mmCIF file of C-alpha atoms and ligand atoms in Angstrom:
data_model
loop_
_atom_site.group_PDB
_atom_site.id
_atom_site.type_symbol
_atom_site.label_atom_id
_atom_site.label_comp_id
_atom_site.label_asym_id
_atom_site.label_seq_id
_atom_site.Cartn_x
_atom_site.Cartn_y
_atom_site.Cartn_z
ATOM 1 C CA MET A 1 172.513 136.994 67.198
ATOM 2 C CA GLU A 2 170.099 135.796 69.854
ATOM 3 C CA GLN A 3 167.240 137.129 67.721
ATOM 4 C CA VAL A 4 168.546 135.214 64.673
ATOM 5 C CA PHE A 5 168.335 131.876 66.463
ATOM 6 C CA ILE A 6 164.983 132.695 68.020
ATOM 7 C CA ASN A 7 163.521 133.505 64.593
ATOM 8 C CA LEU A 8 164.998 130.477 62.827
ATOM 9 C CA PHE A 9 164.055 128.002 65.525
ATOM 10 C CA HIS A 10 160.637 129.562 65.978
ATOM 11 C CA ASN A 11 159.998 129.054 62.253
ATOM 12 C CA ALA A 12 161.358 125.518 62.359
ATOM 13 C CA ILE A 13 159.140 124.636 65.321
ATOM 14 C CA GLU A 14 156.105 126.058 63.529
ATOM 15 C CA ALA A 15 157.029 124.162 60.355
ATOM 16 C CA TRP A 16 157.370 120.935 62.375
ATOM 17 C CA MET A 17 153.862 121.427 63.734
ATOM 18 C CA VAL A 18 152.171 121.320 60.308
ATOM 19 C CA PRO A 19 150.454 118.012 59.321
ATOM 20 C CA ASP A 20 153.575 116.541 57.671
ATOM 21 C CA PRO A 21 156.048 116.927 60.553
ATOM 22 C CA GLY A 22 159.715 116.150 60.415
ATOM 23 C CA GLY A 23 163.065 117.812 60.031
ATOM 24 C CA SER A 24 166.182 118.519 61.950
ATOM 25 C CA TYR A 25 168.572 121.240 62.934
ATOM 26 C CA ARG A 26 172.306 121.187 63.282
ATOM 27 C CA ILE A 27 174.713 123.631 64.898
ATOM 28 C CA PRO A 28 178.331 122.638 64.350
ATOM 29 C CA GLY A 29 180.692 123.450 67.228
ATOM 30 C CA ASP A 30 182.642 125.869 65.066
ATOM 31 C CA VAL A 31 180.044 128.580 64.580
ATOM 32 C CA ILE A 32 180.807 129.304 60.941
ATOM 33 C CA ASN A 33 178.167 127.412 59.013
ATOM 34 C CA ILE A 34 174.759 126.954 60.537
ATOM 35 C CA SER A 35 171.824 125.246 58.892
ATOM 36 C CA VAL A 36 168.210 124.871 59.912
ATOM 37 C CA SER A 37 166.092 122.504 57.870
ATOM 38 C CA THR A 38 162.488 121.356 57.850
ATOM 39 C CA LEU A 39 160.249 119.284 55.601
ATOM 40 C CA ALA A 40 158.053 122.282 54.697
ATOM 41 C CA ARG A 41 158.366 122.906 50.961
ATOM 42 C CA HIS A 42 157.950 126.087 48.926
ATOM 43 C CA SER A 43 157.742 126.908 45.233
ATOM 44 C CA PRO A 44 160.641 128.895 43.696
ATOM 45 C CA GLU A 45 158.324 131.958 43.572
ATOM 46 C CA VAL A 46 157.794 131.766 47.338
ATOM 47 C CA VAL A 47 161.481 131.074 48.065
ATOM 48 C CA ALA A 48 162.378 134.269 46.182
ATOM 49 C CA LYS A 49 160.230 136.274 48.610
ATOM 50 C CA LEU A 50 161.041 134.614 51.947
ATOM 51 C CA PHE A 51 163.324 137.398 53.193
ATOM 52 C CA GLU A 52 161.034 140.240 52.092
ATOM 53 C CA PRO A 53 159.500 142.217 54.978
ATOM 54 C CA PHE A 54 155.840 141.305 55.576
ATOM 55 C CA PHE A 55 155.945 138.227 53.326
ATOM 56 C CA SER A 56 154.267 135.343 55.144
ATOM 57 C CA THR A 57 152.479 132.118 54.224
ATOM 58 C CA LYS A 58 150.917 131.935 57.692
ATOM 59 C CA ASP A 59 147.475 133.206 58.662
ATOM 60 C CA LYS A 60 148.801 135.294 61.516
ATOM 61 C CA GLY A 61 152.450 135.681 60.513
ATOM 62 C CA THR A 62 153.971 139.149 60.460
ATOM 63 C CA GLY A 63 156.503 138.112 57.847
ATOM 64 C CA LEU A 64 159.166 140.016 59.745
ATOM 65 C CA GLY A 65 161.173 137.165 61.285
ATOM 66 C CA LEU A 66 163.291 136.355 58.251
ATOM 67 C CA ALA A 67 163.605 140.004 57.143
ATOM 68 C CA ILE A 68 165.019 140.914 60.576
ATOM 69 C CA THR A 69 167.209 137.812 60.557
ATOM 70 C CA PHE A 70 168.583 138.758 57.130
ATOM 71 C CA ASN A 71 169.530 142.244 58.386
ATOM 72 C CA ILE A 72 171.193 140.934 61.549
ATOM 73 C CA ILE A 73 173.295 138.447 59.596
ATOM 74 C CA GLN A 74 174.332 141.195 57.173
ATOM 75 C CA LYS A 75 175.411 143.417 60.077
ATOM 76 C CA HIS A 76 177.624 140.562 61.254
ATOM 77 C CA GLY A 77 179.249 140.393 57.830
ATOM 78 C CA GLY A 78 177.610 137.057 57.055
ATOM 79 C CA GLU A 79 175.198 135.608 54.540
ATOM 80 C CA ILE A 80 171.929 133.737 54.792
ATOM 81 C CA ARG A 81 170.142 131.935 52.001
ATOM 82 C CA ALA A 82 167.133 129.660 51.680
ATOM 83 C CA GLU A 83 166.701 126.540 49.581
ATOM 84 C CA SER A 84 163.550 124.533 49.062
ATOM 85 C CA GLU A 85 163.216 121.414 46.981
ATOM 86 C CA THR A 86 160.309 119.117 46.302
ATOM 87 C CA GLY A 87 160.754 115.978 48.371
ATOM 88 C CA LYS A 88 163.586 117.491 50.408
ATOM 89 C CA GLY A 89 161.974 120.341 52.325
ATOM 90 C CA SER A 90 163.509 123.706 53.110
ATOM 91 C CA ALA A 91 166.858 124.721 54.517
ATOM 92 C CA PHE A 92 168.327 127.984 55.721
ATOM 93 C CA TYR A 93 172.104 128.299 55.502
ATOM 94 C CA ILE A 94 174.054 130.914 57.439
ATOM 95 C CA THR A 95 177.693 131.646 56.887
ATOM 96 C CA LEU A 96 179.490 133.906 59.357
ATOM 97 C CA PRO A 97 183.046 135.198 59.202
ATOM 98 C CA LYS A 98 185.336 133.395 61.614
ATOM 99 C CA GLU A 99 187.006 136.466 63.069
ATOM 100 C CA ARG A 100 184.860 139.460 63.696
ATOM 101 C CA ASP A 101 184.332 142.210 66.216
ATOM 102 C CA ASN A 102 181.166 140.679 67.565
ATOM 103 C CA HIS A 103 179.856 143.699 69.401
ATOM 104 C CA VAL A 104 177.182 144.151 66.735
ATOM 105 C CA VAL A 105 173.835 143.320 68.314
HETATM 106 N N1 LIG B 1 162.042 126.773 58.755
HETATM 107 C C1 LIG B 1 161.191 127.042 57.765
HETATM 108 N N2 LIG B 1 160.768 126.052 56.931
HETATM 109 C C2 LIG B 1 159.946 126.323 55.922
HETATM 110 N N3 LIG B 1 159.462 127.538 55.646
HETATM 111 C C3 LIG B 1 159.838 128.554 56.430
HETATM 112 C C4 LIG B 1 160.707 128.376 57.529
HETATM 113 N N4 LIG B 1 160.926 129.585 58.114
HETATM 114 C C5 LIG B 1 160.206 130.474 57.416
HETATM 115 N N5 LIG B 1 159.537 129.875 56.409
HETATM 116 C C6 LIG B 1 158.642 130.541 55.451
HETATM 117 O O1 LIG B 1 159.044 131.888 55.341
HETATM 118 C C7 LIG B 1 157.921 132.747 55.593
HETATM 119 C C8 LIG B 1 158.434 134.038 56.196
HETATM 120 O O2 LIG B 1 159.011 133.757 57.478
HETATM 121 P P1 LIG B 1 159.079 134.905 58.573
HETATM 122 O O3 LIG B 1 159.740 134.363 59.789
HETATM 123 O O4 LIG B 1 159.682 136.127 57.949
HETATM 124 O O5 LIG B 1 157.555 135.249 58.845
HETATM 125 P P2 LIG B 1 156.449 134.316 59.528
HETATM 126 O O6 LIG B 1 157.109 133.166 60.232
HETATM 127 O O7 LIG B 1 155.432 133.993 58.491
HETATM 128 O O8 LIG B 1 155.816 135.314 60.576
HETATM 129 P P3 LIG B 1 156.341 135.543 62.083
HETATM 130 O O9 LIG B 1 157.845 135.462 62.044
HETATM 131 O O10 LIG B 1 155.814 136.877 62.438
HETATM 132 O O11 LIG B 1 155.725 134.453 62.902
HETATM 133 C C9 LIG B 1 157.019 131.935 56.477
HETATM 134 O O12 LIG B 1 155.676 132.364 56.383
HETATM 135 C C10 LIG B 1 157.195 130.529 55.922
HETATM 136 O O13 LIG B 1 156.404 130.333 54.771
HETATM 137 MG MG1 LIG B 2 158.776 133.580 61.510
#
């Protein structure tokens, strides 16, 4: 799970550093729904590929962060999805089961 947050926040920090900065993140106390949002926008074609290994819009990106994140969340029995809308930016939503044997790394 540590890697999930590192990847998501790393991406958010990088997205905040582009010329049109802004955005926010929110972690509710009850770790069931987590969202990370930024003002960076993507077309529907790009959104469809965000979790694919080696897909990146960055010059030096490996494109592995979200692919690894997707796999970790799946191993925890959860779901992650991305949304991106013109004028609203992008958001990543994670849903995790409330009760779970959390010994999965
Ligand atoms: N928080 C975010 N806001 C907007 N777009 C994002 C965000 N996180 C990821 N993306 C988009 O998803 C793409 C894939 O992300 P991923 O983390 O898999 O690779 P990367 O960030 O490009 O490379 P690396 O993780 O190696 O630095 C990014 O290139 C970027 O276009
Ligand atoms: Mg990344």
